[in-house]
Amino acid sequence: MWIRMLAAMLVATLLLIALLSANPDYRLFMPGLLEGAVLTVEITLLGAVLAVFMALTAALAKLYGPLPIRWLSTTYIEIFRGTSALVQLFWLYFVLPQFGVFLDAFVVAVLALGLNIGAYGAEVVRGAIISVARGQWEAAIALNMSKAQMLRRIILPQAFTAMIPPWGNLFIELVKSTSLVSLITLADLTFKAQQMNQSTLKTVPVFTLVLLMYLAISLTVTIAMRLLEQRASRGLTRGRVA
Amino acid sequence: MWDWTFTFEILPVLARAAIMTVEATALGFIIAATVGLVLASIRLAFPSAGVVVTILVELIRSTPLLIQIFFLYFVLPKAGIVLDAFTAGVAAIGIHYAAYCSEVYRAGFENVPRGQWEASIALNLSPWNTFKDIILPQALPPVVPALGNYLIALFKETPLLSAIAVLELMQTAKNIGSETFRYTEPVTLVGVFFLVMSLVSAGIIRMLESWLQRR
């Protein structure tokens, strides 16, 4: 089964990290890299929260908001999907101060990545909401629910199940894009790796460990999302009820 | 705040760098599209080798492109393979997206009706001819839009090459910024360039998609 294979890969990755760090050449780098990994995980988690919030807001605004709000959310989605995450990061970090807005590098990282992934997520949420069967809306109208009630009780819970797999992909995307924050001086996993590489020139141990650590983080996210998917689809029958 | 004369001054420099960006995109995508097809074909032809390809694809997709670029640029020389920054960067981007593209091709192959395979056996076509003349022509057109999306995604990843000092758009903007202490204009222009190019290519892909559907 797929989850078993992923779990096996995760265990193998962690074992490999443990085995390698028995070697003094590798152990030397472990404390610094782990410190970086903690920052990477922090940015990922905060970025994910912001992304989900932005995605829900933008998708609902684009679907049901009044016209100006709809334009606003479309503009947000197109701008953040249409430019590089790196350019967005640089813009928030280097350009905003010129307009008198000074943000901490950590805040910039969470903002830029959260807004970036949120824009992709908005389309995922919108697609999932649209894909809920029409009859569900009609039944909710027949039951005299208000629009907010329909969304909260009927539509979103069903859309939620359809959203999980694409959100899994986006969260992996997020984990990987956190490596960009090293370029705005945040001491994440990638930054630490570069620093250690430049100071010790022990390229192979440093980058091997970093690759394995990212792999472990990504695999954990993938496994968590698969489990969530299983949990959410429990009791659901696929396809139409006979 | 925004200096137009400065903007026009740096525009030619950025335009030259934009050519580098487009070159990196084109070369990277050629690698991605061909290696992806090879990976997907291996999976199709030898199901037993499929597990290896699956693990490989999963490994490539689960680690950041930036790290892979560093890996090719800094680690390979230790093994005696010295690549210049542009080659290493383009190769890393190409291989990274090859992993994604192979999944797209796989979906395309799985989309071809079983009867096509059976008919080819009945017509006594060799496996190679079946693949080349029957399966590929039917599998490719439906996946063109998905490949196009990855082309745009790949294009937007090219600023990463600035991390190993390839003189593409982002690196040029950073250089201008560090020389003149003005980041507003160059970084904004780079953003606008990417936005315009992405929107234009998204439009082209949409047209291509409707054209393919009409056929």
mmCIF file of N, CA, C and O in Angstrom, chain A residues 2 5-6 9 78-79 81-87 90-91 94-95 98-99 120 172-173 175-176 179-180 182-183 190 194 197 201-204 207-208 210-211 214-215 218-219 222, chain B residues 1 51 54-55 58-68 70-71 74-75 78 96 100 155-157 159-160 162-163 170 174 181-184 187-188 190-192 194-195 198-199:
data_model
loop_
_atom_site.group_PDB
_atom_site.id
_atom_site.type_symbol
_atom_site.label_atom_id
_atom_site.label_comp_id
_atom_site.label_asym_id
_atom_site.label_seq_id
_atom_site.Cartn_x
_atom_site.Cartn_y
_atom_site.Cartn_z
ATOM 1 N N TRP A 2 0.277 2.323 -0.531
ATOM 2 C CA TRP A 2 1.015 3.564 -0.750
ATOM 3 C C TRP A 2 1.541 4.176 0.545
ATOM 4 O O TRP A 2 2.702 4.528 0.641
ATOM 5 N N MET A 5 4.472 2.322 1.937
ATOM 6 C CA MET A 5 5.705 2.557 1.200
ATOM 7 C C MET A 5 6.309 3.900 1.616
ATOM 8 O O MET A 5 7.519 4.007 1.832
ATOM 9 N N LEU A 6 5.423 4.919 1.740
ATOM 10 C CA LEU A 6 5.909 6.239 2.156
ATOM 11 C C LEU A 6 6.498 6.174 3.555
ATOM 12 O O LEU A 6 7.566 6.731 3.823
ATOM 13 N N MET A 9 9.820 4.665 3.460
ATOM 14 C CA MET A 9 10.809 5.622 2.961
ATOM 15 C C MET A 9 11.217 6.600 4.050
ATOM 16 O O MET A 9 12.395 6.942 4.186
ATOM 17 N N GLU A 78 -4.075 36.261 -9.518
ATOM 18 C CA GLU A 78 -3.275 36.296 -10.741
ATOM 19 C C GLU A 78 -1.877 36.845 -10.475
ATOM 20 O O GLU A 78 -0.896 36.360 -11.040
ATOM 21 N N ILE A 79 -1.786 37.872 -9.620
ATOM 22 C CA ILE A 79 -0.460 38.450 -9.368
ATOM 23 C C ILE A 79 0.433 37.441 -8.655
ATOM 24 O O ILE A 79 1.577 37.223 -9.033
ATOM 25 N N ARG A 81 0.133 34.183 -8.545
ATOM 26 C CA ARG A 81 0.435 32.984 -9.322
ATOM 27 C C ARG A 81 1.306 33.318 -10.506
ATOM 28 O O ARG A 81 1.985 32.453 -11.055
ATOM 29 N N GLY A 82 1.253 34.592 -10.927
ATOM 30 C CA GLY A 82 1.919 34.967 -12.168
ATOM 31 C C GLY A 82 3.363 35.395 -11.999
ATOM 32 O O GLY A 82 4.075 35.533 -12.986
ATOM 33 N N THR A 83 3.822 35.640 -10.767
ATOM 34 C CA THR A 83 5.217 36.035 -10.593
ATOM 35 C C THR A 83 5.928 35.004 -9.722
ATOM 36 O O THR A 83 5.293 34.253 -8.995
ATOM 37 N N SER A 84 7.256 35.000 -9.803
ATOM 38 C CA SER A 84 8.036 34.022 -9.038
ATOM 39 C C SER A 84 7.904 34.269 -7.551
ATOM 40 O O SER A 84 7.846 35.419 -7.112
ATOM 41 N N ALA A 85 7.934 33.204 -6.793
ATOM 42 C CA ALA A 85 7.947 33.343 -5.332
ATOM 43 C C ALA A 85 9.175 34.133 -4.891
ATOM 44 O O ALA A 85 9.098 34.956 -3.979
ATOM 45 N N LEU A 86 10.290 33.882 -5.586
ATOM 46 C CA LEU A 86 11.530 34.573 -5.205
ATOM 47 C C LEU A 86 11.400 36.080 -5.423
ATOM 48 O O LEU A 86 11.816 36.883 -4.583
ATOM 49 N N VAL A 87 10.790 36.458 -6.557
ATOM 50 C CA VAL A 87 10.612 37.883 -6.842
ATOM 51 C C VAL A 87 9.695 38.499 -5.789
ATOM 52 O O VAL A 87 9.932 39.609 -5.299
ATOM 53 N N PHE A 90 11.683 39.015 -2.625
ATOM 54 C CA PHE A 90 12.589 40.154 -2.756
ATOM 55 C C PHE A 90 11.814 41.458 -2.726
ATOM 56 O O PHE A 90 12.270 42.442 -2.163
ATOM 57 N N TRP A 91 10.660 41.453 -3.366
ATOM 58 C CA TRP A 91 9.866 42.682 -3.420
ATOM 59 C C TRP A 91 9.464 43.083 -2.013
ATOM 60 O O TRP A 91 9.625 44.225 -1.611
ATOM 61 N N PHE A 94 13.004 43.960 -0.093
ATOM 62 C CA PHE A 94 13.846 45.079 -0.515
ATOM 63 C C PHE A 94 13.044 46.304 -0.940
ATOM 64 O O PHE A 94 13.502 47.428 -0.794
ATOM 65 N N VAL A 95 11.864 46.103 -1.529
ATOM 66 C CA VAL A 95 11.130 47.236 -2.103
ATOM 67 C C VAL A 95 10.211 47.889 -1.082
ATOM 68 O O VAL A 95 10.153 49.112 -1.001
ATOM 69 N N GLN A 98 11.408 50.833 0.932
ATOM 70 C CA GLN A 98 11.487 52.109 0.218
ATOM 71 C C GLN A 98 10.195 52.901 0.376
ATOM 72 O O GLN A 98 10.171 54.100 0.210
ATOM 73 N N PHE A 99 9.093 52.198 0.633
ATOM 74 C CA PHE A 99 7.813 52.870 0.832
ATOM 75 C C PHE A 99 7.538 53.060 2.319
ATOM 76 O O PHE A 99 6.412 53.315 2.721
ATOM 77 N N TYR A 120 -2.458 29.884 -5.102
ATOM 78 C CA TYR A 120 -2.703 28.604 -5.766
ATOM 79 C C TYR A 120 -3.841 27.872 -5.062
ATOM 80 O O TYR A 120 -4.709 27.266 -5.692
ATOM 81 N N ILE A 172 3.640 20.427 0.128
ATOM 82 C CA ILE A 172 4.991 19.990 -0.263
ATOM 83 C C ILE A 172 5.703 21.129 -0.981
ATOM 84 O O ILE A 172 6.877 21.434 -0.735
ATOM 85 N N GLU A 173 4.956 21.750 -1.893
ATOM 86 C CA GLU A 173 5.459 22.921 -2.615
ATOM 87 C C GLU A 173 5.964 23.967 -1.611
ATOM 88 O O GLU A 173 7.026 24.545 -1.766
ATOM 89 N N VAL A 175 6.893 23.503 1.596
ATOM 90 C CA VAL A 175 8.113 23.044 2.273
ATOM 91 C C VAL A 175 9.318 23.370 1.409
ATOM 92 O O VAL A 175 10.324 23.910 1.879
ATOM 93 N N LYS A 176 9.195 23.057 0.115
ATOM 94 C CA LYS A 176 10.342 23.247 -0.754
ATOM 95 C C LYS A 176 10.632 24.716 -0.981
ATOM 96 O O LYS A 176 11.788 25.114 -1.092
ATOM 97 N N SER A 179 13.039 27.000 1.135
ATOM 98 C CA SER A 179 14.485 27.107 0.913
ATOM 99 C C SER A 179 14.840 28.477 0.330
ATOM 100 O O SER A 179 15.982 28.911 0.432
ATOM 101 N N LEU A 180 13.844 29.164 -0.258
ATOM 102 C CA LEU A 180 14.108 30.495 -0.833
ATOM 103 C C LEU A 180 14.437 31.524 0.244
ATOM 104 O O LEU A 180 15.128 32.502 -0.027
ATOM 105 N N SER A 182 16.373 31.511 2.524
ATOM 106 C CA SER A 182 17.801 31.640 2.798
ATOM 107 C C SER A 182 18.378 32.843 2.048
ATOM 108 O O SER A 182 19.371 33.416 2.464
ATOM 109 N N LEU A 183 17.727 33.210 0.935
ATOM 110 C CA LEU A 183 18.252 34.306 0.118
ATOM 111 C C LEU A 183 17.888 35.667 0.690
ATOM 112 O O LEU A 183 18.358 36.692 0.211
ATOM 113 N N THR A 190 18.600 25.629 4.382
ATOM 114 C CA THR A 190 19.442 25.900 3.213
ATOM 115 C C THR A 190 20.533 26.910 3.535
ATOM 116 O O THR A 190 21.687 26.766 3.117
ATOM 117 N N GLN A 194 24.591 26.386 3.283
ATOM 118 C CA GLN A 194 25.512 27.190 2.491
ATOM 119 C C GLN A 194 26.626 27.749 3.340
ATOM 120 O O GLN A 194 27.787 27.756 2.949
ATOM 121 N N ASN A 197 28.966 25.035 4.219
ATOM 122 C CA ASN A 197 29.701 24.641 3.023
ATOM 123 C C ASN A 197 30.820 25.630 2.757
ATOM 124 O O ASN A 197 31.942 25.250 2.440
ATOM 125 N N LEU A 201 34.017 23.830 3.557
ATOM 126 C CA LEU A 201 34.232 23.212 2.249
ATOM 127 C C LEU A 201 33.982 21.702 2.261
ATOM 128 O O LEU A 201 34.453 20.988 1.383
ATOM 129 N N LYS A 202 33.254 21.215 3.277
ATOM 130 C CA LYS A 202 32.886 19.797 3.267
ATOM 131 C C LYS A 202 31.518 19.664 2.606
ATOM 132 O O LYS A 202 30.494 19.480 3.271
ATOM 133 N N THR A 203 31.545 19.786 1.291
ATOM 134 C CA THR A 203 30.308 19.897 0.536
ATOM 135 C C THR A 203 29.446 18.644 0.628
ATOM 136 O O THR A 203 28.242 18.731 0.829
ATOM 137 N N VAL A 204 30.083 17.489 0.471
ATOM 138 C CA VAL A 204 29.297 16.255 0.356
ATOM 139 C C VAL A 204 28.498 15.966 1.624
ATOM 140 O O VAL A 204 27.279 15.779 1.551
ATOM 141 N N PHE A 207 25.550 18.771 2.097
ATOM 142 C CA PHE A 207 24.390 18.745 1.206
ATOM 143 C C PHE A 207 23.660 17.411 1.246
ATOM 144 O O PHE A 207 22.450 17.357 1.033
ATOM 145 N N THR A 208 24.374 16.321 1.534
ATOM 146 C CA THR A 208 23.684 15.042 1.675
ATOM 147 C C THR A 208 22.722 15.101 2.864
ATOM 148 O O THR A 208 21.547 14.727 2.748
ATOM 149 N N VAL A 210 21.399 17.744 4.229
ATOM 150 C CA VAL A 210 20.301 18.677 3.973
ATOM 151 C C VAL A 210 19.232 18.042 3.097
ATOM 152 O O VAL A 210 18.034 18.136 3.378
ATOM 153 N N LEU A 211 19.680 17.358 2.040
ATOM 154 C CA LEU A 211 18.711 16.682 1.165
ATOM 155 C C LEU A 211 17.867 15.709 1.974
ATOM 156 O O LEU A 211 16.636 15.678 1.862
ATOM 157 N N TYR A 214 15.298 17.547 4.233
ATOM 158 C CA TYR A 214 14.129 18.023 3.478
ATOM 159 C C TYR A 214 13.225 16.860 3.111
ATOM 160 O O TYR A 214 11.999 16.952 3.190
ATOM 161 N N LEU A 215 13.856 15.762 2.693
ATOM 162 C CA LEU A 215 13.079 14.589 2.313
ATOM 163 C C LEU A 215 12.224 14.129 3.488
ATOM 164 O O LEU A 215 11.032 13.837 3.336
ATOM 165 N N SER A 218 9.286 16.569 3.961
ATOM 166 C CA SER A 218 8.280 16.410 2.908
ATOM 167 C C SER A 218 7.495 15.119 3.075
ATOM 168 O O SER A 218 6.272 15.096 2.937
ATOM 169 N N LEU A 219 8.227 14.027 3.379
ATOM 170 C CA LEU A 219 7.544 12.743 3.519
ATOM 171 C C LEU A 219 6.564 12.783 4.687
ATOM 172 O O LEU A 219 5.465 12.235 4.603
ATOM 173 N N THR A 222 3.523 14.491 3.444
ATOM 174 C CA THR A 222 2.761 13.623 2.548
ATOM 175 C C THR A 222 1.977 12.585 3.336
ATOM 176 O O THR A 222 0.780 12.367 3.099
ATOM 177 N N MET B 1 10.248 58.466 -5.348
ATOM 178 C CA MET B 1 10.078 57.041 -5.015
ATOM 179 C C MET B 1 10.364 56.183 -6.258
ATOM 180 O O MET B 1 11.162 55.270 -6.222
ATOM 181 N N VAL B 51 9.145 0.562 -9.933
ATOM 182 C CA VAL B 51 9.307 0.924 -8.526
ATOM 183 C C VAL B 51 10.492 1.875 -8.361
ATOM 184 O O VAL B 51 10.412 2.875 -7.656
ATOM 185 N N THR B 54 9.522 5.206 -9.624
ATOM 186 C CA THR B 54 8.619 5.849 -8.673
ATOM 187 C C THR B 54 9.388 6.468 -7.515
ATOM 188 O O THR B 54 9.153 7.614 -7.139
ATOM 189 N N ILE B 55 10.319 5.678 -6.948
ATOM 190 C CA ILE B 55 11.094 6.190 -5.812
ATOM 191 C C ILE B 55 11.929 7.388 -6.243
ATOM 192 O O ILE B 55 11.989 8.403 -5.558
ATOM 193 N N GLU B 58 9.745 10.365 -6.618
ATOM 194 C CA GLU B 58 9.329 10.842 -5.297
ATOM 195 C C GLU B 58 10.475 11.594 -4.612
ATOM 196 O O GLU B 58 10.269 12.642 -4.007
ATOM 197 N N LEU B 59 11.692 11.072 -4.751
ATOM 198 C CA LEU B 59 12.859 11.736 -4.154
ATOM 199 C C LEU B 59 13.059 13.121 -4.752
ATOM 200 O O LEU B 59 13.289 14.097 -4.037
ATOM 201 N N ILE B 60 12.980 13.198 -6.084
ATOM 202 C CA ILE B 60 13.231 14.484 -6.745
ATOM 203 C C ILE B 60 12.134 15.491 -6.396
ATOM 204 O O ILE B 60 12.395 16.661 -6.168
ATOM 205 N N ARG B 61 10.886 14.983 -6.308
ATOM 206 C CA ARG B 61 9.792 15.912 -6.050
ATOM 207 C C ARG B 61 9.756 16.383 -4.605
ATOM 208 O O ARG B 61 9.168 17.408 -4.299
ATOM 209 N N SER B 62 10.370 15.610 -3.687
ATOM 210 C CA SER B 62 10.257 15.949 -2.266
ATOM 211 C C SER B 62 11.379 16.827 -1.754
ATOM 212 O O SER B 62 11.397 17.157 -0.580
ATOM 213 N N THR B 63 12.363 17.148 -2.599
ATOM 214 C CA THR B 63 13.442 17.998 -2.099
ATOM 215 C C THR B 63 13.465 19.294 -2.912
ATOM 216 O O THR B 63 13.120 19.290 -4.085
ATOM 217 N N PRO B 64 13.851 20.403 -2.252
ATOM 218 C CA PRO B 64 13.775 21.696 -2.927
ATOM 219 C C PRO B 64 14.706 21.788 -4.133
ATOM 220 O O PRO B 64 15.820 21.262 -4.098
ATOM 221 N N LEU B 65 14.222 22.475 -5.151
ATOM 222 C CA LEU B 65 15.024 22.682 -6.353
ATOM 223 C C LEU B 65 16.317 23.419 -6.027
ATOM 224 O O LEU B 65 17.375 23.112 -6.561
ATOM 225 N N LEU B 66 16.223 24.382 -5.095
ATOM 226 C CA LEU B 66 17.412 25.166 -4.748
ATOM 227 C C LEU B 66 18.538 24.254 -4.259
ATOM 228 O O LEU B 66 19.701 24.397 -4.648
ATOM 229 N N ILE B 67 18.155 23.273 -3.402
ATOM 230 C CA ILE B 67 19.156 22.340 -2.881
ATOM 231 C C ILE B 67 19.714 21.488 -4.017
ATOM 232 O O ILE B 67 20.903 21.199 -4.068
ATOM 233 N N GLN B 68 18.835 21.079 -4.941
ATOM 234 C CA GLN B 68 19.312 20.266 -6.061
ATOM 235 C C GLN B 68 20.285 21.055 -6.931
ATOM 236 O O GLN B 68 21.291 20.510 -7.410
ATOM 237 N N PHE B 70 22.244 23.496 -5.854
ATOM 238 C CA PHE B 70 23.489 23.530 -5.083
ATOM 239 C C PHE B 70 24.220 22.197 -5.189
ATOM 240 O O PHE B 70 25.439 22.146 -5.291
ATOM 241 N N PHE B 71 23.435 21.115 -5.126
ATOM 242 C CA PHE B 71 24.023 19.777 -5.166
ATOM 243 C C PHE B 71 24.806 19.593 -6.466
ATOM 244 O O PHE B 71 25.965 19.189 -6.454
ATOM 245 N N PHE B 74 27.839 22.254 -6.438
ATOM 246 C CA PHE B 74 28.909 22.149 -5.439
ATOM 247 C C PHE B 74 29.380 20.718 -5.203
ATOM 248 O O PHE B 74 30.541 20.496 -4.887
ATOM 249 N N VAL B 75 28.478 19.731 -5.290
ATOM 250 C CA VAL B 75 28.850 18.367 -4.914
ATOM 251 C C VAL B 75 29.437 17.597 -6.090
ATOM 252 O O VAL B 75 30.416 16.880 -5.930
ATOM 253 N N LYS B 78 33.164 17.487 -6.692
ATOM 254 C CA LYS B 78 33.924 16.595 -5.807
ATOM 255 C C LYS B 78 34.066 15.224 -6.439
ATOM 256 O O LYS B 78 34.996 14.486 -6.139
ATOM 257 N N HIS B 96 14.569 18.263 -12.336
ATOM 258 C CA HIS B 96 13.495 18.450 -11.357
ATOM 259 C C HIS B 96 12.134 18.380 -12.051
ATOM 260 O O HIS B 96 11.241 17.650 -11.618
ATOM 261 N N TYR B 100 8.228 15.770 -12.589
ATOM 262 C CA TYR B 100 6.821 16.153 -12.690
ATOM 263 C C TYR B 100 6.245 15.736 -14.040
ATOM 264 O O TYR B 100 5.144 15.203 -14.130
ATOM 265 N N PHE B 155 9.489 28.220 -15.851
ATOM 266 C CA PHE B 155 9.911 29.581 -16.194
ATOM 267 C C PHE B 155 10.018 30.430 -14.930
ATOM 268 O O PHE B 155 10.973 31.187 -14.749
ATOM 269 N N LYS B 156 9.045 30.250 -14.028
ATOM 270 C CA LYS B 156 9.041 31.062 -12.819
ATOM 271 C C LYS B 156 10.084 30.606 -11.802
ATOM 272 O O LYS B 156 10.379 31.313 -10.848
ATOM 273 N N GLU B 157 10.658 29.410 -12.003
ATOM 274 C CA GLU B 157 11.708 28.939 -11.093
ATOM 275 C C GLU B 157 13.085 29.429 -11.521
ATOM 276 O O GLU B 157 14.040 29.307 -10.762
ATOM 277 N N PRO B 159 14.517 32.264 -11.631
ATOM 278 C CA PRO B 159 15.250 33.187 -10.756
ATOM 279 C C PRO B 159 16.134 32.467 -9.735
ATOM 280 O O PRO B 159 17.083 33.053 -9.221
ATOM 281 N N LEU B 160 15.831 31.183 -9.452
ATOM 282 C CA LEU B 160 16.671 30.432 -8.513
ATOM 283 C C LEU B 160 18.111 30.354 -8.991
ATOM 284 O O LEU B 160 19.034 30.226 -8.192
ATOM 285 N N SER B 162 19.871 32.572 -9.916
ATOM 286 C CA SER B 162 20.646 33.693 -9.386
ATOM 287 C C SER B 162 21.446 33.261 -8.157
ATOM 288 O O SER B 162 22.469 33.857 -7.840
ATOM 289 N N ALA B 163 20.986 32.203 -7.467
ATOM 290 C CA ALA B 163 21.672 31.750 -6.255
ATOM 291 C C ALA B 163 23.053 31.192 -6.574
ATOM 292 O O ALA B 163 23.926 31.163 -5.719
ATOM 293 N N MET B 170 16.978 37.890 -12.451
ATOM 294 C CA MET B 170 16.982 38.218 -11.035
ATOM 295 C C MET B 170 18.369 38.646 -10.578
ATOM 296 O O MET B 170 18.524 39.610 -9.837
ATOM 297 N N LYS B 174 19.542 42.093 -8.985
ATOM 298 C CA LYS B 174 20.246 42.181 -7.702
ATOM 299 C C LYS B 174 21.541 42.968 -7.863
ATOM 300 O O LYS B 174 21.886 43.787 -7.009
ATOM 301 N N PHE B 181 22.074 50.900 -5.058
ATOM 302 C CA PHE B 181 21.231 50.955 -3.862
ATOM 303 C C PHE B 181 19.783 51.260 -4.197
ATOM 304 O O PHE B 181 19.047 51.797 -3.374
ATOM 305 N N ARG B 182 19.380 51.009 -5.433
ATOM 306 C CA ARG B 182 17.964 51.180 -5.777
ATOM 307 C C ARG B 182 17.420 49.809 -6.155
ATOM 308 O O ARG B 182 17.789 49.259 -7.181
ATOM 309 N N TYR B 183 16.583 49.247 -5.281
ATOM 310 C CA TYR B 183 16.013 47.942 -5.576
ATOM 311 C C TYR B 183 14.612 48.067 -6.159
ATOM 312 O O TYR B 183 14.131 47.170 -6.830
ATOM 313 N N THR B 184 13.957 49.196 -5.880
ATOM 314 C CA THR B 184 12.545 49.321 -6.250
ATOM 315 C C THR B 184 12.329 49.045 -7.736
ATOM 316 O O THR B 184 11.545 48.159 -8.098
ATOM 317 N N VAL B 187 13.680 45.293 -9.194
ATOM 318 C CA VAL B 187 12.920 44.136 -8.715
ATOM 319 C C VAL B 187 11.472 44.213 -9.193
ATOM 320 O O VAL B 187 10.880 43.208 -9.603
ATOM 321 N N THR B 188 10.895 45.418 -9.208
ATOM 322 C CA THR B 188 9.524 45.554 -9.698
ATOM 323 C C THR B 188 9.456 45.203 -11.181
ATOM 324 O O THR B 188 8.537 44.498 -11.617
ATOM 325 N N VAL B 190 11.361 43.206 -12.832
ATOM 326 C CA VAL B 190 11.463 41.751 -12.978
ATOM 327 C C VAL B 190 10.102 41.117 -12.699
ATOM 328 O O VAL B 190 9.630 40.259 -13.448
ATOM 329 N N GLY B 191 9.439 41.581 -11.631
ATOM 330 C CA GLY B 191 8.114 41.056 -11.306
ATOM 331 C C GLY B 191 7.141 41.264 -12.444
ATOM 332 O O GLY B 191 6.424 40.340 -12.855
ATOM 333 N N VAL B 192 7.134 42.484 -13.010
ATOM 334 C CA VAL B 192 6.216 42.790 -14.102
ATOM 335 C C VAL B 192 6.521 41.910 -15.310
ATOM 336 O O VAL B 192 5.611 41.361 -15.932
ATOM 337 N N PHE B 194 7.833 38.922 -15.363
ATOM 338 C CA PHE B 194 7.341 37.558 -15.154
ATOM 339 C C PHE B 194 5.832 37.492 -15.247
ATOM 340 O O PHE B 194 5.260 36.560 -15.818
ATOM 341 N N LEU B 195 5.156 38.510 -14.692
ATOM 342 C CA LEU B 195 3.691 38.520 -14.733
ATOM 343 C C LEU B 195 3.206 38.545 -16.174
ATOM 344 O O LEU B 195 2.365 37.736 -16.581
ATOM 345 N N SER B 198 4.011 35.267 -17.995
ATOM 346 C CA SER B 198 3.160 34.158 -17.530
ATOM 347 C C SER B 198 1.757 34.303 -18.086
ATOM 348 O O SER B 198 1.159 33.326 -18.544
ATOM 349 N N LEU B 199 1.214 35.519 -18.043
ATOM 350 C CA LEU B 199 -0.151 35.711 -18.526
ATOM 351 C C LEU B 199 -0.227 35.426 -20.018
ATOM 352 O O LEU B 199 -1.145 34.749 -20.481
#
